[in-house]
Amino acid sequence: TGRDPRLFALAEPVAVAVRALRKLDHVVGARIGVLGLGTIGALVARAALTFGARGIVAADPVPAKRALLPTGPAVRAVHPD
């Protein structure tokens, strides 16, 4: 297919993140909290912005995981303490 096969490894985690957001009543204009920035949590945070969330607050104790989130006024990555 000419596609990088590594992309297929993300198919299920992206589907899980999208499904989680679709279970919410409203994402557009909402502020979304994400606890944990493992694979699914990071994808939920990014997908929420793509779906129109007004803001994201994501908590994870690992600085490297918090650093992977996009920066900007709509995104806050914090230590869970």
PDB file of C-alpha atoms in Angstrom:
ATOM      1  CA  THR A   1       0.000   0.000   0.000  1.00  0.00           C
ATOM      2  CA  GLY A   2       3.022   2.283   0.202  1.00  0.00           C
ATOM      3  CA  ARG A   3       2.248   3.191   3.807  1.00  0.00           C
ATOM      4  CA  ASP A   4       4.664   2.862   6.664  1.00  0.00           C
ATOM      5  CA  PRO A   5       3.568  -0.303   8.521  1.00  0.00           C
ATOM      6  CA  ARG A   6       4.348   1.376  11.846  1.00  0.00           C
ATOM      7  CA  LEU A   7       1.243   3.507  11.325  1.00  0.00           C
ATOM      8  CA  PHE A   8      -0.909   0.403  11.605  1.00  0.00           C
ATOM      9  CA  ALA A   9       0.340  -0.061  15.179  1.00  0.00           C
ATOM     10  CA  LEU A  10      -1.488   3.157  16.088  1.00  0.00           C
ATOM     11  CA  ALA A  11      -4.824   2.171  14.588  1.00  0.00           C
ATOM     12  CA  GLU A  12      -6.301   0.592  17.722  1.00  0.00           C
ATOM     13  CA  PRO A  13      -4.964   3.145  20.243  1.00  0.00           C
ATOM     14  CA  VAL A  14      -6.323   6.000  18.117  1.00  0.00           C
ATOM     15  CA  ALA A  15      -9.669   4.193  17.854  1.00  0.00           C
ATOM     16  CA  VAL A  16      -9.786   3.816  21.654  1.00  0.00           C
ATOM     17  CA  ALA A  17      -9.056   7.537  22.141  1.00  0.00           C
ATOM     18  CA  VAL A  18     -11.694   8.572  19.606  1.00  0.00           C
ATOM     19  CA  ARG A  19     -14.266   6.240  21.148  1.00  0.00           C
ATOM     20  CA  ALA A  20     -13.597   7.666  24.610  1.00  0.00           C
ATOM     21  CA  LEU A  21     -14.197  11.189  23.340  1.00  0.00           C
ATOM     22  CA  ARG A  22     -17.352  10.173  21.504  1.00  0.00           C
ATOM     23  CA  LYS A  23     -18.787   8.900  24.793  1.00  0.00           C
ATOM     24  CA  LEU A  24     -18.706  12.454  26.149  1.00  0.00           C
ATOM     25  CA  ASP A  25     -21.786  14.610  25.705  1.00  0.00           C
ATOM     26  CA  HIS A  26     -19.835  17.602  24.445  1.00  0.00           C
ATOM     27  CA  VAL A  27     -16.230  17.978  23.346  1.00  0.00           C
ATOM     28  CA  VAL A  28     -16.471  21.116  21.227  1.00  0.00           C
ATOM     29  CA  GLY A  29     -15.754  24.082  23.460  1.00  0.00           C
ATOM     30  CA  ALA A  30     -15.249  21.868  26.536  1.00  0.00           C
ATOM     31  CA  ARG A  31     -12.325  21.667  28.903  1.00  0.00           C
ATOM     32  CA  ILE A  32     -11.052  18.100  29.052  1.00  0.00           C
ATOM     33  CA  GLY A  33      -9.043  16.506  31.851  1.00  0.00           C
ATOM     34  CA  VAL A  34      -6.748  13.583  31.111  1.00  0.00           C
ATOM     35  CA  LEU A  35      -5.161  11.497  33.863  1.00  0.00           C
ATOM     36  CA  GLY A  36      -2.045   9.765  32.607  1.00  0.00           C
ATOM     37  CA  LEU A  37      -0.195  10.437  29.390  1.00  0.00           C
ATOM     38  CA  GLY A  38       0.620   6.964  28.262  1.00  0.00           C
ATOM     39  CA  THR A  39      -0.254   6.052  24.701  1.00  0.00           C
ATOM     40  CA  ILE A  40      -4.022   6.326  25.137  1.00  0.00           C
ATOM     41  CA  GLY A  41      -3.981   9.397  27.375  1.00  0.00           C
ATOM     42  CA  ALA A  42      -1.698  11.322  25.028  1.00  0.00           C
ATOM     43  CA  LEU A  43      -3.884  10.397  22.069  1.00  0.00           C
ATOM     44  CA  VAL A  44      -7.038  11.444  23.942  1.00  0.00           C
ATOM     45  CA  ALA A  45      -5.476  14.829  24.709  1.00  0.00           C
ATOM     46  CA  ARG A  46      -4.436  15.425  21.101  1.00  0.00           C
ATOM     47  CA  ALA A  47      -7.701  14.117  19.660  1.00  0.00           C
ATOM     48  CA  ALA A  48      -9.730  16.319  22.013  1.00  0.00           C
ATOM     49  CA  LEU A  49      -8.009  19.377  20.587  1.00  0.00           C
ATOM     50  CA  THR A  50      -8.670  18.128  17.076  1.00  0.00           C
ATOM     51  CA  PHE A  51     -12.338  17.594  17.971  1.00  0.00           C
ATOM     52  CA  GLY A  52     -12.604  21.205  19.155  1.00  0.00           C
ATOM     53  CA  ALA A  53     -11.986  21.112  22.892  1.00  0.00           C
ATOM     54  CA  ARG A  54     -11.359  24.569  24.311  1.00  0.00           C
ATOM     55  CA  GLY A  55      -8.692  23.355  26.715  1.00  0.00           C
ATOM     56  CA  ILE A  56      -6.839  20.327  28.004  1.00  0.00           C
ATOM     57  CA  VAL A  57      -5.410  19.732  31.457  1.00  0.00           C
ATOM     58  CA  ALA A  58      -3.324  16.576  31.451  1.00  0.00           C
ATOM     59  CA  ALA A  59      -1.637  15.116  34.527  1.00  0.00           C
ATOM     60  CA  ASP A  60       1.290  12.713  34.539  1.00  0.00           C
ATOM     61  CA  PRO A  61       4.208  12.313  36.962  1.00  0.00           C
ATOM     62  CA  VAL A  62       6.728  11.737  34.140  1.00  0.00           C
ATOM     63  CA  PRO A  63       8.175  15.008  32.792  1.00  0.00           C
ATOM     64  CA  ALA A  64       9.077  13.455  29.427  1.00  0.00           C
ATOM     65  CA  LYS A  65       5.449  12.449  28.841  1.00  0.00           C
ATOM     66  CA  ARG A  66       4.176  15.902  29.762  1.00  0.00           C
ATOM     67  CA  ALA A  67       6.705  17.429  27.358  1.00  0.00           C
ATOM     68  CA  LEU A  68       5.229  15.492  24.416  1.00  0.00           C
ATOM     69  CA  LEU A  69       1.969  17.430  24.484  1.00  0.00           C
ATOM     70  CA  PRO A  70       1.591  20.388  22.153  1.00  0.00           C
ATOM     71  CA  THR A  71       2.270  23.708  23.810  1.00  0.00           C
ATOM     72  CA  GLY A  72      -0.072  26.644  23.819  1.00  0.00           C
ATOM     73  CA  PRO A  73      -2.632  28.473  25.925  1.00  0.00           C
ATOM     74  CA  ALA A  74      -5.210  25.679  25.530  1.00  0.00           C
ATOM     75  CA  VAL A  75      -2.925  22.960  26.945  1.00  0.00           C
ATOM     76  CA  ARG A  76      -1.659  22.527  30.498  1.00  0.00           C
ATOM     77  CA  ALA A  77       0.454  19.531  31.389  1.00  0.00           C
ATOM     78  CA  VAL A  78       0.877  19.182  35.142  1.00  0.00           C
ATOM     79  CA  HIS A  79       2.339  16.874  37.764  1.00  0.00           C
ATOM     80  CA  PRO A  80      -0.522  15.062  39.532  1.00  0.00           C
ATOM     81  CA  ASP A  81       0.537  16.208  43.016  1.00  0.00           C
TER      82      ASP A  81
END
